[in-house]
Amino acid sequence: MNSSALREGTARVLFSAAAAVSVVAVVLICLFLFVNGVPAMAEIGVPEFLLGAIWRPANGLYGIFPMIVGSIYVTVGAVIVGVPAGLLCAIFLSRFAGARMAMLLAPGVELLAGIPSVVYGFFGLIIMVPIIRGLAPGHGPSLLVAALLLGIMILPTVITVARNALDAVPRRYYEGALALGADHERAVFCVVVPAAASGLLAAVVLAVGRAIGETMAVIMVAGNQPVIPGSLLDGVRTLTANIALEMGYAAGLHREALVATGVVLFVLILLITLFLNAARKRGGR
Amino acid sequence: MRRLSRVLRWLVYAGAALTAAVLLAITGFVLINGIPHLTPSLFEWTYTSDNVSLMPALVGTLLMAALALLMAVPVGVGAAIYLVEYAPRGSRFVRAVRMTSETLQGIPSIIYGLFGMLLFVTALGWGLSLLAGACTLAVMVLPVVVRTTEEALMAVPDGYREGGFALGAGRLRVVARCALPSAAPGILGGVVLALGRCVGEVAALLFTAGTVAQVPDLLGAGPAGLFDSCRTLAVHLYVLASEGLHIDEAYATAVVLLAVVMVLNGVAALATRMMEVRDRG
C-alpha cells in the first residue's frame, strides 16, 4: 500500500516536471535571445537599428530596415500566391471532390507538407530561377521567385487548416441553403465558407507565420542583397536570411546584431501567435 | 446567376488542379533527375571530394533524429499525460504550459538555431556537435509531441479509465494500462511527425551541429563522439546546392530525402487508420 502511494506520487511529480519543460524552454529562449540581443540594439541605437537603411557590418552600419521590408514583401507575395489557391483547394477537398478524388489528393497535400524546405529551395534554384532568367535576362534570384516558392510552401498549411474548418461546419447549414433554392456552389460560397470564416482566418495567419519564419528555401532563391527591392525582379533579403547567411562568420557586435535581428523576428512571431489565438477564440464563441 | 456558379466551380477546380500540378512538378523533378544519379559510390562510408558520399549524412540524420526523439518523446508524452490525466482542469500551471507550448510551435527554426547556438554551443561549451544539434531539435519538436499525444489521450473514452478505477487500479496503472495503449497509434503519429521535422531541418542545425561531412565517432571514441560535428541529409543537400559543384549528387540526396518523407507519411497514415478502426470498434 505504502509503496504504491510512493509510486503514484513519484509519477505525478515526474509528469508535472515534464510539463514544466516547455515553460522552461520558452523562458530560456527569451532569456538567451534578449540578453544577447538587446545590448547590441542599445549600442547601435534602436531607431538606427530598426529604421537604418544600410546594413554594412564592416563599416559598423547595422540597419535592418531593408530586411524588415524584405520579410514583409516576401510574406505578402506568398500570401497573394498561396492563399487563394490553398483556400480553393480546401473548398474542393471539403465540398466538391468525390471520395476517390479526395483519397488521391489528400495524401498528396500531406506529402507537400512533409517535403523539407531545402528540397523546395533546390527546386526553386534549379527550375524557377532559370525560368525567370530566361524571361528577364539579367535577373534570376528575386523577390518574385521567393514569393512564388513560399506561396507553394504555404499551400499545405492553408489547405489542411482550412479544410478542417470547412469540414466542421454543420451539415444543416448547407442543407438549409439548398432548401432555400441555392445551388451547390452558392450554398458552399455564401453559407458554408462564411460559417467557417474564423477557421479560414486562422489558416491564413498560420501560413503568414510559416512564410515569415522560412529560412533555407528563401536564401536559395531570393538573391539576398540587403537593399529594399525596387521591383519584383530585384533581389531581396529577409530577416531570417540575414541571420543564417552571416552567423557563420560573425563576431563581436556584428554577431550580437544578428541575435538582435532574431529578437525582432521573435517579437513579430509572438504578435502573430497572439493574433492567431484571438482568431481562434472568436471562432470558439 | 448560373454563370457565377459556373465560374465559382471552375475556380475551385483550378485551385485543386494547381495544387496537384505543383505536387507532380516537384516530386517528378526530384525523382526523374535524381534516380539515375543514385550510384553505389554515393553510399561509401567516408566522404571525399571525389565520391561526395551521402552516407555520413545519412548516418548523421539517423543519429541526430534518434537522439532528439530520445529526449523529446519521453518529456513530451509525460507532459501530455500530466495535462490530460493529472492536472486539474483550467489551473494556472496548465494554462501556462498550453500557452508556452503554442508559442514554441510558432517559433521559426532559425530562432531555435540561434538559441541552440547561444546555449548549447557557446554557454555550455559543447561546440558545433551532434549533441548540441540533437538538443536543439528536441526543443523544437517537443510541442509537436505534446500536442499530438494530448489529442490522442483526449480521444480515449472516459469509460476505459472508469473501468480501470472501478477494478481498484491507481491512477498510474490506469494511465499505463488503459489510456496509453489505446492512444498509442495517435502518439506514434506524433512521433513520426516530429521525426519528419528532424529529418528536414536545416536552419536549426547550421550553427549547432555544423556541416562537417563525417560519421560521428561513437564506436571508437564512445560518448566523446557526441561532441563531433556532423551534417544531416538536409544540411548535405543545402551545402551541395549552394556550392553548386555537385548538382548530380544533390539530386540524388533529394531523392533519398523524399523517399524518407514518403515512408514516414505512409507510417503516419497507417497510424491514423489504426485510430479510426479503434474508434469504430
PDB file of C-alpha atoms in Angstrom, chain A residues 36-162:
ATOM      1  CA  ASN A  36      22.469  38.617 -26.166  1.00  0.00           C
ATOM      2  CA  GLY A  37      20.467  40.821 -28.497  1.00  0.00           C
ATOM      3  CA  VAL A  38      19.125  43.786 -26.559  1.00  0.00           C
ATOM      4  CA  PRO A  39      22.516  45.257 -25.509  1.00  0.00           C
ATOM      5  CA  ALA A  40      23.558  45.323 -29.168  1.00  0.00           C
ATOM      6  CA  MET A  41      20.336  47.095 -30.033  1.00  0.00           C
ATOM      7  CA  ALA A  42      21.055  49.652 -27.322  1.00  0.00           C
ATOM      8  CA  GLU A  43      24.625  50.131 -28.525  1.00  0.00           C
ATOM      9  CA  ILE A  44      23.598  50.626 -32.149  1.00  0.00           C
ATOM     10  CA  GLY A  45      20.604  52.725 -31.134  1.00  0.00           C
ATOM     11  CA  VAL A  46      17.081  51.398 -31.519  1.00  0.00           C
ATOM     12  CA  PRO A  47      15.979  53.821 -34.292  1.00  0.00           C
ATOM     13  CA  GLU A  48      19.255  53.350 -36.190  1.00  0.00           C
ATOM     14  CA  PHE A  49      18.866  49.578 -35.896  1.00  0.00           C
ATOM     15  CA  LEU A  50      15.194  49.244 -36.811  1.00  0.00           C
ATOM     16  CA  LEU A  51      14.957  52.090 -39.339  1.00  0.00           C
ATOM     17  CA  GLY A  52      18.522  52.295 -40.660  1.00  0.00           C
ATOM     18  CA  ALA A  53      18.555  51.669 -44.394  1.00  0.00           C
ATOM     19  CA  ILE A  54      22.129  50.440 -44.671  1.00  0.00           C
ATOM     20  CA  TRP A  55      23.463  47.090 -43.456  1.00  0.00           C
ATOM     21  CA  ARG A  56      27.244  47.137 -43.750  1.00  0.00           C
ATOM     22  CA  PRO A  57      28.776  45.399 -40.716  1.00  0.00           C
ATOM     23  CA  ALA A  58      32.335  46.050 -41.967  1.00  0.00           C
ATOM     24  CA  ASN A  59      31.696  49.791 -41.557  1.00  0.00           C
ATOM     25  CA  GLY A  60      29.710  49.464 -38.354  1.00  0.00           C
ATOM     26  CA  LEU A  61      26.387  50.203 -40.058  1.00  0.00           C
ATOM     27  CA  TYR A  62      23.642  47.927 -38.749  1.00  0.00           C
ATOM     28  CA  GLY A  63      20.303  48.999 -40.214  1.00  0.00           C
ATOM     29  CA  ILE A  64      17.841  46.131 -40.639  1.00  0.00           C
ATOM     30  CA  PHE A  65      15.035  48.171 -42.204  1.00  0.00           C
ATOM     31  CA  PRO A  66      15.629  46.607 -45.679  1.00  0.00           C
ATOM     32  CA  MET A  67      15.309  43.148 -44.133  1.00  0.00           C
ATOM     33  CA  ILE A  68      12.107  44.043 -42.267  1.00  0.00           C
ATOM     34  CA  VAL A  69      10.626  45.360 -45.510  1.00  0.00           C
ATOM     35  CA  GLY A  70      12.024  42.333 -47.342  1.00  0.00           C
ATOM     36  CA  SER A  71      10.334  39.899 -44.937  1.00  0.00           C
ATOM     37  CA  ILE A  72       7.046  41.758 -45.297  1.00  0.00           C
ATOM     38  CA  TYR A  73       7.247  41.880 -49.112  1.00  0.00           C
ATOM     39  CA  VAL A  74       8.084  38.197 -49.408  1.00  0.00           C
ATOM     40  CA  THR A  75       5.315  37.219 -46.980  1.00  0.00           C
ATOM     41  CA  VAL A  76       2.681  39.368 -48.678  1.00  0.00           C
ATOM     42  CA  GLY A  77       3.751  37.900 -52.024  1.00  0.00           C
ATOM     43  CA  ALA A  78       3.489  34.371 -50.668  1.00  0.00           C
ATOM     44  CA  VAL A  79       0.016  35.087 -49.301  1.00  0.00           C
ATOM     45  CA  ILE A  80      -1.128  36.508 -52.652  1.00  0.00           C
ATOM     46  CA  VAL A  81       0.168  33.387 -54.419  1.00  0.00           C
ATOM     47  CA  GLY A  82      -0.659  30.677 -51.906  1.00  0.00           C
ATOM     48  CA  VAL A  83      -3.800  31.683 -50.023  1.00  0.00           C
ATOM     49  CA  PRO A  84      -6.386  31.868 -52.851  1.00  0.00           C
ATOM     50  CA  ALA A  85      -5.165  28.603 -54.400  1.00  0.00           C
ATOM     51  CA  GLY A  86      -4.990  26.942 -50.976  1.00  0.00           C
ATOM     52  CA  LEU A  87      -8.477  28.056 -49.905  1.00  0.00           C
ATOM     53  CA  LEU A  88      -9.980  26.955 -53.230  1.00  0.00           C
ATOM     54  CA  CYS A  89      -8.249  23.593 -52.953  1.00  0.00           C
ATOM     55  CA  ALA A  90      -9.571  23.211 -49.391  1.00  0.00           C
ATOM     56  CA  ILE A  91     -13.091  24.007 -50.600  1.00  0.00           C
ATOM     57  CA  PHE A  92     -12.608  21.414 -53.335  1.00  0.00           C
ATOM     58  CA  LEU A  93     -11.484  18.734 -50.910  1.00  0.00           C
ATOM     59  CA  SER A  94     -14.197  19.539 -48.387  1.00  0.00           C
ATOM     60  CA  ARG A  95     -17.232  20.088 -50.615  1.00  0.00           C
ATOM     61  CA  PHE A  96     -16.585  19.255 -54.281  1.00  0.00           C
ATOM     62  CA  ALA A  97     -14.327  16.217 -54.523  1.00  0.00           C
ATOM     63  CA  GLY A  98     -15.726  12.722 -54.773  1.00  0.00           C
ATOM     64  CA  ALA A  99     -14.462  10.176 -52.265  1.00  0.00           C
ATOM     65  CA  ARG A 100     -11.921   8.715 -54.684  1.00  0.00           C
ATOM     66  CA  MET A 101     -10.612  12.123 -55.767  1.00  0.00           C
ATOM     67  CA  ALA A 102     -10.169  13.193 -52.141  1.00  0.00           C
ATOM     68  CA  MET A 103      -8.390   9.907 -51.381  1.00  0.00           C
ATOM     69  CA  LEU A 104      -5.885  10.760 -54.117  1.00  0.00           C
ATOM     70  CA  LEU A 105      -5.349  14.441 -53.427  1.00  0.00           C
ATOM     71  CA  ALA A 106      -5.339  14.498 -49.610  1.00  0.00           C
ATOM     72  CA  PRO A 107      -2.225  12.275 -49.243  1.00  0.00           C
ATOM     73  CA  GLY A 108      -0.620  14.440 -51.911  1.00  0.00           C
ATOM     74  CA  VAL A 109      -1.200  17.508 -49.763  1.00  0.00           C
ATOM     75  CA  GLU A 110       0.310  15.661 -46.803  1.00  0.00           C
ATOM     76  CA  LEU A 111       3.341  14.837 -48.917  1.00  0.00           C
ATOM     77  CA  LEU A 112       3.688  18.526 -49.855  1.00  0.00           C
ATOM     78  CA  ALA A 113       3.601  19.338 -46.139  1.00  0.00           C
ATOM     79  CA  GLY A 114       6.317  16.794 -45.421  1.00  0.00           C
ATOM     80  CA  ILE A 115       8.782  17.806 -48.158  1.00  0.00           C
ATOM     81  CA  PRO A 116      11.717  19.546 -46.433  1.00  0.00           C
ATOM     82  CA  SER A 117      12.209  23.214 -47.207  1.00  0.00           C
ATOM     83  CA  VAL A 118      15.668  22.588 -48.696  1.00  0.00           C
ATOM     84  CA  VAL A 119      14.060  20.410 -51.342  1.00  0.00           C
ATOM     85  CA  TYR A 120      11.688  23.262 -52.201  1.00  0.00           C
ATOM     86  CA  GLY A 121      14.674  25.606 -52.251  1.00  0.00           C
ATOM     87  CA  PHE A 122      16.581  23.257 -54.512  1.00  0.00           C
ATOM     88  CA  PHE A 123      13.591  23.080 -56.875  1.00  0.00           C
ATOM     89  CA  GLY A 124      13.379  26.873 -56.905  1.00  0.00           C
ATOM     90  CA  LEU A 125      17.099  27.231 -57.531  1.00  0.00           C
ATOM     91  CA  ILE A 126      17.293  24.712 -60.374  1.00  0.00           C
ATOM     92  CA  ILE A 127      13.917  25.224 -62.084  1.00  0.00           C
ATOM     93  CA  MET A 128      12.307  28.555 -61.185  1.00  0.00           C
ATOM     94  CA  VAL A 129      15.367  30.834 -61.150  1.00  0.00           C
ATOM     95  CA  PRO A 130      16.487  29.802 -64.675  1.00  0.00           C
ATOM     96  CA  ILE A 131      12.941  30.310 -65.967  1.00  0.00           C
ATOM     97  CA  ILE A 132      12.905  33.880 -64.630  1.00  0.00           C
ATOM     98  CA  ARG A 133      16.408  34.381 -66.010  1.00  0.00           C
ATOM     99  CA  GLY A 134      15.151  33.264 -69.417  1.00  0.00           C
ATOM    100  CA  LEU A 135      12.158  35.606 -69.341  1.00  0.00           C
ATOM    101  CA  ALA A 136      14.029  38.612 -67.937  1.00  0.00           C
ATOM    102  CA  PRO A 137      17.741  38.423 -68.783  1.00  0.00           C
ATOM    103  CA  GLY A 138      19.984  39.841 -66.085  1.00  0.00           C
ATOM    104  CA  HIS A 139      17.583  38.827 -63.338  1.00  0.00           C
ATOM    105  CA  GLY A 140      17.144  35.500 -61.610  1.00  0.00           C
ATOM    106  CA  PRO A 141      17.102  35.104 -57.856  1.00  0.00           C
ATOM    107  CA  SER A 142      14.485  37.654 -56.866  1.00  0.00           C
ATOM    108  CA  LEU A 143      11.531  38.709 -54.772  1.00  0.00           C
ATOM    109  CA  LEU A 144       9.287  37.187 -57.441  1.00  0.00           C
ATOM    110  CA  VAL A 145      10.803  33.696 -57.196  1.00  0.00           C
ATOM    111  CA  ALA A 146      10.875  33.845 -53.390  1.00  0.00           C
ATOM    112  CA  ALA A 147       7.198  34.834 -53.244  1.00  0.00           C
ATOM    113  CA  LEU A 148       6.171  32.135 -55.737  1.00  0.00           C
ATOM    114  CA  LEU A 149       8.157  29.448 -53.935  1.00  0.00           C
ATOM    115  CA  LEU A 150       6.903  30.456 -50.482  1.00  0.00           C
ATOM    116  CA  GLY A 151       3.388  30.594 -51.901  1.00  0.00           C
ATOM    117  CA  ILE A 152       3.789  26.947 -52.888  1.00  0.00           C
ATOM    118  CA  MET A 153       5.276  26.081 -49.494  1.00  0.00           C
ATOM    119  CA  ILE A 154       2.369  27.531 -47.513  1.00  0.00           C
ATOM    120  CA  LEU A 155      -0.195  25.671 -49.659  1.00  0.00           C
ATOM    121  CA  PRO A 156      -0.360  22.534 -47.460  1.00  0.00           C
ATOM    122  CA  THR A 157      -0.717  24.609 -44.269  1.00  0.00           C
ATOM    123  CA  VAL A 158      -3.565  26.652 -45.739  1.00  0.00           C
ATOM    124  CA  ILE A 159      -5.279  23.600 -47.241  1.00  0.00           C
ATOM    125  CA  THR A 160      -5.126  21.402 -44.127  1.00  0.00           C
ATOM    126  CA  VAL A 161      -6.282  24.024 -41.621  1.00  0.00           C
ATOM    127  CA  ALA A 162      -8.944  25.483 -43.935  1.00  0.00           C
TER     128      ALA A 162
END
